[in-house]
mmCIF file of C-alpha atoms and ligand atoms in Angstrom:
data_model
loop_
_atom_site.group_PDB
_atom_site.id
_atom_site.type_symbol
_atom_site.label_atom_id
_atom_site.label_comp_id
_atom_site.label_asym_id
_atom_site.label_seq_id
_atom_site.Cartn_x
_atom_site.Cartn_y
_atom_site.Cartn_z
ATOM 1 C CA MET J 218 -28.691 22.711 42.102
ATOM 2 C CA ILE J 219 -31.780 24.303 43.641
ATOM 3 C CA ASP J 220 -34.689 24.700 41.244
ATOM 4 C CA ILE J 221 -37.186 27.081 42.913
ATOM 5 C CA GLU J 222 -39.934 25.537 40.761
ATOM 6 C CA ALA J 223 -39.793 22.529 43.133
ATOM 7 C CA PHE J 224 -40.786 24.769 46.079
ATOM 8 C CA LYS J 225 -43.792 25.999 44.110
ATOM 9 C CA ARG J 226 -45.051 22.404 43.964
ATOM 10 C CA MET J 227 -45.297 22.090 47.753
ATOM 11 C CA SER J 228 -48.806 22.348 49.204
ATOM 12 C CA TYR J 229 -49.912 24.502 52.157
ATOM 13 C CA GLY J 230 -53.062 25.767 53.872
ATOM 14 C CA LEU J 231 -53.796 29.391 54.728
ATOM 15 C CA TYR J 232 -54.309 30.624 58.276
ATOM 16 C CA ILE J 233 -54.697 33.701 60.462
ATOM 17 C CA VAL J 234 -52.388 33.369 63.447
ATOM 18 C CA CYS J 235 -53.396 35.681 66.302
ATOM 19 C CA SER J 236 -52.019 36.586 69.676
ATOM 20 C CA GLY J 237 -52.609 39.096 72.478
ATOM 21 C CA ASN J 238 -55.686 39.821 74.559
ATOM 22 C CA GLN J 239 -58.880 41.921 74.648
ATOM 23 C CA ASP J 240 -56.890 45.157 75.103
ATOM 24 C CA LYS J 241 -54.416 44.590 72.280
ATOM 25 C CA GLY J 242 -54.586 41.724 69.850
ATOM 26 C CA ASN J 243 -53.037 41.208 66.449
ATOM 27 C CA GLY J 244 -52.625 38.589 63.769
ATOM 28 C CA TYR J 245 -50.875 37.725 60.520
ATOM 29 C CA ILE J 246 -51.531 35.461 57.560
ATOM 30 C CA SER J 247 -49.464 32.301 57.495
ATOM 31 C CA ASN J 248 -49.133 29.335 55.202
ATOM 32 C CA SER J 249 -46.490 27.726 57.391
ATOM 33 C CA VAL J 250 -48.623 26.235 60.149
ATOM 34 C CA PHE J 251 -48.747 22.495 60.613
ATOM 35 C CA GLN J 252 -49.361 19.786 63.183
ATOM 36 C CA VAL J 253 -46.069 18.389 64.525
ATOM 37 C CA THR J 254 -47.279 15.651 66.911
ATOM 38 C CA ALA J 255 -50.542 13.851 67.740
ATOM 39 C CA LYS J 256 -49.836 12.894 71.369
ATOM 40 C CA PRO J 257 -49.778 15.473 72.752
ATOM 41 C CA ALA J 258 -51.441 17.420 69.926
ATOM 42 C CA GLN J 259 -48.912 20.092 68.971
ATOM 43 C CA ILE J 260 -48.888 22.733 66.231
ATOM 44 C CA ALA J 261 -45.969 24.727 64.808
ATOM 45 C CA ALA J 262 -46.267 28.260 63.432
ATOM 46 C CA CYS J 263 -43.277 29.779 61.665
ATOM 47 C CA CYS J 264 -43.329 33.533 62.306
ATOM 48 C CA HIS J 265 -40.901 36.158 60.947
ATOM 49 C CA LYS J 266 -38.963 37.948 63.712
ATOM 50 C CA ASP J 267 -40.050 41.319 62.237
ATOM 51 C CA ASN J 268 -43.752 40.448 62.410
ATOM 52 C CA TYR J 269 -45.463 42.442 65.127
ATOM 53 C CA THR J 270 -47.381 39.279 66.074
ATOM 54 C CA SER J 271 -44.083 37.520 66.793
ATOM 55 C CA LYS J 272 -43.371 39.946 69.651
ATOM 56 C CA ILE J 273 -46.876 39.441 71.067
ATOM 57 C CA ILE J 274 -46.657 35.629 70.952
ATOM 58 C CA ASP J 275 -43.278 35.856 72.668
ATOM 59 C CA LYS J 276 -44.737 38.037 75.421
ATOM 60 C CA THR J 277 -48.058 36.272 76.046
ATOM 61 C CA GLY J 278 -47.029 32.649 75.347
ATOM 62 C CA SER J 279 -50.183 31.759 73.438
ATOM 63 C CA TYR J 280 -51.609 31.996 69.934
ATOM 64 C CA SER J 281 -54.639 30.958 67.919
ATOM 65 C CA VAL J 282 -54.801 29.544 64.402
ATOM 66 C CA SER J 283 -57.928 30.276 62.320
ATOM 67 C CA ILE J 284 -58.240 28.030 59.267
ATOM 68 C CA LEU J 285 -59.442 29.968 56.197
ATOM 69 C CA HIS J 286 -61.949 28.439 53.778
ATOM 70 C CA ASN J 287 -61.540 28.266 49.999
ATOM 71 C CA GLU J 288 -63.733 31.351 49.425
ATOM 72 C CA ALA J 289 -61.990 33.527 52.007
ATOM 73 C CA GLU J 290 -62.443 37.258 51.435
ATOM 74 C CA THR J 291 -59.492 38.973 49.735
ATOM 75 C CA SER J 292 -59.923 41.961 52.075
ATOM 76 C CA VAL J 293 -59.329 39.710 55.114
ATOM 77 C CA ILE J 294 -56.120 38.270 53.618
ATOM 78 C CA ASP J 295 -54.905 41.717 52.534
ATOM 79 C CA LYS J 296 -55.578 43.161 55.994
ATOM 80 C CA PHE J 297 -53.697 40.466 57.917
ATOM 81 C CA GLY J 298 -51.079 39.496 55.328
ATOM 82 C CA TYR J 299 -49.693 42.694 53.841
ATOM 83 C CA GLN J 300 -49.577 45.266 56.647
ATOM 84 C CA SER J 301 -48.183 45.380 60.156
ATOM 85 C CA GLY J 302 -50.462 45.648 63.172
ATOM 86 C CA GLU J 303 -47.947 47.894 64.900
ATOM 87 C CA ASN J 304 -49.890 51.021 63.895
ATOM 88 C CA VAL J 305 -53.193 49.527 62.701
ATOM 89 C CA ASP J 306 -55.868 47.718 64.703
ATOM 90 C CA LYS J 307 -56.358 44.722 62.420
ATOM 91 C CA LEU J 308 -59.043 43.214 64.690
ATOM 92 C CA GLN J 309 -61.306 46.243 64.386
ATOM 93 C CA GLY J 310 -64.489 45.323 62.502
ATOM 94 C CA MET J 311 -63.651 41.601 62.612
ATOM 95 C CA ARG J 312 -65.700 38.849 64.269
ATOM 96 C CA VAL J 313 -63.485 37.831 67.184
ATOM 97 C CA GLU J 314 -63.872 35.340 70.011
ATOM 98 C CA TYR J 315 -61.452 34.955 72.946
ATOM 99 C CA GLY J 316 -59.939 31.626 74.011
ATOM 100 C CA GLY J 317 -59.287 30.347 77.535
ATOM 101 C CA THR J 318 -55.862 32.048 77.554
ATOM 102 C CA GLY J 319 -57.513 35.325 76.489
ATOM 103 C CA VAL J 320 -56.077 35.029 72.970
ATOM 104 C CA PRO J 321 -58.188 36.553 70.154
ATOM 105 C CA ILE J 322 -59.550 34.110 67.555
ATOM 106 C CA VAL J 323 -60.676 35.528 64.184
ATOM 107 C CA LEU J 324 -63.892 33.963 62.813
ATOM 108 C CA ASN J 325 -64.301 35.743 59.427
ATOM 109 C CA SER J 326 -63.869 33.370 56.417
ATOM 110 C CA VAL J 327 -62.913 30.626 58.880
ATOM 111 C CA ILE J 328 -63.958 26.953 59.082
ATOM 112 C CA ALA J 329 -62.181 25.908 62.291
ATOM 113 C CA TRP J 330 -59.815 27.282 64.914
ATOM 114 C CA ILE J 331 -57.132 26.027 67.292
ATOM 115 C CA GLU J 332 -55.888 27.630 70.519
ATOM 116 C CA CYS J 333 -52.311 26.869 71.600
ATOM 117 C CA LYS J 334 -49.968 27.463 74.509
ATOM 118 C CA VAL J 335 -46.326 27.928 73.457
ATOM 119 C CA VAL J 336 -44.193 25.057 74.802
ATOM 120 C CA LYS J 337 -41.062 25.591 72.728
ATOM 121 C CA LYS J 338 -39.491 28.307 70.555
ATOM 122 C CA VAL J 339 -37.043 27.337 67.833
ATOM 123 C CA ASP J 340 -34.904 30.115 66.367
ATOM 124 C CA VAL J 341 -34.584 29.285 62.665
ATOM 125 C CA GLY J 342 -32.781 32.467 61.591
ATOM 126 C CA THR J 343 -35.191 34.937 60.020
ATOM 127 C CA HIS J 344 -38.144 33.228 61.745
ATOM 128 C CA ILE J 345 -39.126 31.771 65.109
ATOM 129 C CA MET J 346 -40.958 28.486 65.031
ATOM 130 C CA PHE J 347 -43.468 28.601 67.872
ATOM 131 C CA ILE J 348 -44.402 25.062 68.910
ATOM 132 C CA GLY J 349 -47.745 25.157 70.651
ATOM 133 C CA GLU J 350 -49.589 22.560 72.684
ATOM 134 C CA VAL J 351 -53.231 22.493 71.570
ATOM 135 C CA LEU J 352 -55.592 23.588 74.348
ATOM 136 C CA GLN J 353 -58.870 23.886 72.482
ATOM 137 C CA THR J 354 -60.280 23.525 68.946
ATOM 138 C CA GLU J 355 -63.644 24.113 67.274
ATOM 139 C CA VAL J 356 -65.097 23.459 63.823
ATOM 140 C CA ILE J 357 -67.464 26.320 62.990
ATOM 141 C CA ASN J 358 -68.288 25.504 59.352
ATOM 142 C CA ASP J 359 -68.184 22.022 57.854
ATOM 143 C CA GLN J 360 -69.639 23.018 54.477
ATOM 144 C CA LYS J 361 -66.490 24.460 52.937
ATOM 145 C CA PRO J 362 -62.994 23.018 52.374
ATOM 146 C CA ALA J 363 -59.849 24.781 53.551
ATOM 147 C CA MET J 364 -58.078 27.251 51.254
ATOM 148 C CA THR J 365 -54.723 26.083 49.905
ATOM 149 C CA TYR J 366 -51.830 28.434 49.161
ATOM 150 C CA ASN J 367 -51.868 27.424 45.469
ATOM 151 C CA GLU J 368 -55.611 28.201 45.218
ATOM 152 C CA PHE J 369 -54.963 31.550 46.869
ATOM 153 C CA LYS J 370 -52.274 32.386 44.283
ATOM 154 C CA GLU J 371 -54.516 31.385 41.370
ATOM 155 C CA LYS J 372 -57.797 32.912 42.575
ATOM 156 C CA LYS J 373 -56.490 36.107 44.123
ATOM 157 C CA ASN J 374 -53.494 36.855 41.906
ATOM 158 C CA ARG J 375 -51.354 37.315 44.972
ATOM 159 C CA VAL J 376 -48.129 35.780 46.295
ATOM 160 C CA ALA J 377 -46.658 35.518 49.789
ATOM 161 C CA PRO J 378 -44.727 38.709 50.696
ATOM 162 C CA PRO J 379 -41.049 38.802 51.860
ATOM 163 C CA ASN J 380 -41.802 37.903 55.532
ATOM 164 C CA ALA J 381 -43.300 34.548 54.499
ATOM 165 C CA PRO J 382 -40.879 31.576 54.557
ATOM 166 C CA THR J 383 -42.236 30.609 51.129
ATOM 167 C CA HIS J 384 -41.626 34.015 49.509
ATOM 168 C CA ILE J 385 -39.785 33.760 46.205
ATOM 169 C CA ASP J 386 -37.611 36.740 45.401
ATOM 170 C CA GLU J 387 -38.351 37.768 41.837
ATOM 171 C CA PRO J 388 -35.633 40.085 40.456
ATOM 172 C CA SER J 389 -36.883 43.667 40.112
ATOM 173 C CA GLU J 390 -35.553 46.327 37.760
ATOM 174 C CA GLU J 391 -34.118 49.648 38.957
ATOM 175 C CA GLU J 392 -37.043 51.321 37.249
ATOM 176 C CA THR J 393 -39.965 49.957 35.257
ATOM 177 C CA THR J 394 -39.176 51.342 31.834
ATOM 178 C CA GLU J 395 -40.656 48.515 29.806
ATOM 179 C CA LYS J 396 -44.200 49.313 28.660
ATOM 180 C CA SER J 397 -46.930 46.712 28.982
ATOM 181 C CA SER J 398 -48.840 45.979 25.783
ATOM 182 C CA SER J 399 -51.797 44.700 27.848
ATOM 183 C CA GLY J 400 -51.789 47.809 30.074
ATOM 184 C CA LYS J 401 -51.321 45.560 33.103
ATOM 185 C CA TYR J 402 -48.462 45.631 35.605
ATOM 186 C CA GLN J 403 -47.928 43.151 38.438
ATOM 187 C CA CYS J 404 -46.292 43.722 41.825
ATOM 188 C CA THR J 405 -43.444 41.232 42.256
ATOM 189 C CA GLN J 406 -43.773 41.425 46.060
ATOM 190 C CA CYS J 407 -47.459 40.531 46.530
ATOM 191 C CA GLY J 408 -48.904 39.765 43.083
ATOM 192 C CA PHE J 409 -51.345 42.737 42.932
ATOM 193 C CA ILE J 410 -52.198 43.689 39.331
ATOM 194 C CA TYR J 411 -52.495 47.353 38.323
ATOM 195 C CA ASP J 412 -54.808 47.381 35.304
ATOM 196 C CA ASN J 413 -54.827 50.665 33.363
ATOM 197 C CA SER J 414 -58.347 49.958 32.074
ATOM 198 C CA GLU J 415 -59.690 50.025 35.658
ATOM 199 C CA GLU J 416 -57.734 53.019 36.957
ATOM 200 C CA ASP J 417 -57.971 56.795 36.418
ATOM 201 C CA THR J 418 -54.193 57.199 35.996
ATOM 202 C CA PRO J 419 -52.224 54.936 33.640
ATOM 203 C CA PHE J 420 -49.406 53.109 35.416
ATOM 204 C CA GLU J 421 -46.830 54.857 33.219
ATOM 205 C CA ASP J 422 -47.967 58.263 34.561
ATOM 206 C CA LEU J 423 -47.860 57.353 38.257
ATOM 207 C CA PRO J 424 -45.163 59.280 40.173
ATOM 208 C CA GLU J 425 -41.953 57.364 41.001
ATOM 209 C CA ASP J 426 -42.750 57.533 44.758
ATOM 210 C CA TRP J 427 -46.115 55.798 44.191
ATOM 211 C CA THR J 428 -46.425 52.538 46.180
ATOM 212 C CA CYS J 429 -48.398 49.314 45.828
ATOM 213 C CA PRO J 430 -51.832 49.756 47.513
ATOM 214 C CA VAL J 431 -51.710 46.201 48.897
ATOM 215 C CA CYS J 432 -48.166 45.717 50.232
ATOM 216 C CA GLY J 433 -46.451 49.118 49.917
ATOM 217 C CA ALA J 434 -43.810 47.916 47.403
ATOM 218 C CA LYS J 435 -42.102 50.484 45.134
ATOM 219 C CA LYS J 436 -43.310 51.324 41.616
ATOM 220 C CA SER J 437 -40.062 49.759 40.347
ATOM 221 C CA ASP J 438 -41.154 46.441 41.916
ATOM 222 C CA PHE J 439 -43.898 46.178 39.260
ATOM 223 C CA LYS J 440 -43.370 44.226 36.047
ATOM 224 C CA PRO J 441 -45.356 44.547 32.806
ATOM 225 C CA ILE J 442 -47.513 41.482 32.110
HETATM 226 C C1 FMN V 771 -50.131 34.061 51.653
HETATM 227 C C2 FMN V 771 -49.288 34.601 52.771
HETATM 228 C C3 FMN V 771 -48.544 33.725 53.545
HETATM 229 C C4 FMN V 771 -47.745 34.207 54.575
HETATM 230 N N1 FMN V 771 -47.071 33.324 55.365
HETATM 231 C C5 FMN V 771 -46.319 33.787 56.398
HETATM 232 C C6 FMN V 771 -45.696 32.874 57.287
HETATM 233 O O1 FMN V 771 -45.867 31.664 57.206
HETATM 234 N N2 FMN V 771 -44.895 33.388 58.261
HETATM 235 C C7 FMN V 771 -44.718 34.729 58.423
HETATM 236 O O2 FMN V 771 -43.991 35.127 59.333
HETATM 237 N N3 FMN V 771 -45.330 35.625 57.607
HETATM 238 C C8 FMN V 771 -46.132 35.174 56.616
HETATM 239 N N4 FMN V 771 -46.783 36.060 55.802
HETATM 240 C C9 FMN V 771 -46.504 37.501 55.961
HETATM 241 C C10 FMN V 771 -47.253 38.140 57.123
HETATM 242 O O3 FMN V 771 -48.617 37.784 57.113
HETATM 243 C C11 FMN V 771 -47.100 39.663 56.982
HETATM 244 O O4 FMN V 771 -45.728 39.999 57.058
HETATM 245 C C12 FMN V 771 -47.902 40.461 58.000
HETATM 246 O O5 FMN V 771 -48.011 41.777 57.531
HETATM 247 C C13 FMN V 771 -47.297 40.484 59.388
HETATM 248 O O6 FMN V 771 -48.188 41.183 60.223
HETATM 249 P P1 FMN V 771 -47.801 41.732 61.663
HETATM 250 O O7 FMN V 771 -46.547 42.545 61.516
HETATM 251 O O8 FMN V 771 -48.984 42.566 62.081
HETATM 252 O O9 FMN V 771 -47.595 40.553 62.556
HETATM 253 C C14 FMN V 771 -47.648 35.596 54.814
HETATM 254 C C15 FMN V 771 -48.441 36.480 54.054
HETATM 255 C C16 FMN V 771 -49.260 35.993 53.047
HETATM 256 C C17 FMN V 771 -50.106 36.940 52.260
#
């Protein structure tokens, strides 16, 4: 038997993984980044094949990992974690530095960063695991601890979307017919809460083609809470 509650008890950090160059760079939020060996220092980043960043890492052969701190801005996570960079310049307005390979490194809400050169790609089905040899690292803030995925879920009321390896598919109804007594409805794809008391239009009156402002999920993906 597989009890998905066991997965929820695993612990992860939260990172912005970037790739590209000064002309075109992009990044995504990841909680599946970890060190795989010490000598040589190697990092693995598990990236969904549909992520735009995956194509850029594949092409350029390098990526950076920016380690988010425990008070990371929600807007930064929303920008990198719930929309594709295919049609949006996610690096616009961000504090960005460029590594020796030319890879962009995001500095907003970050305590340290790592620059890697891809030495191996492992096809794991839906995702590619990019194994990178560490070229350069820097600690830019030693006052704050790193954000964990569990803290992120608790503090921000969000969950990892479908492209994350840790996404948990919550069953959604054909249509949200059940009314919430609290006036609050939660997106099952990203965790965003629509609170009638803070909005002009009650959730019940939103048109059926309305979509989640954070991740673009359908109205029927919301559940009363
Ligand atoms: C908390 C969180 C964790 C995530 N973890 C991963 C991950 O480990 N791997 C992955 O491929 N996508 C992960 N995602 C999803 C991507 O960040 C998301 O699909 C992003 O929009 C992809 O951007 P891109 O298409 O511009 O590359 C995560 C998102 C969030 C919010």
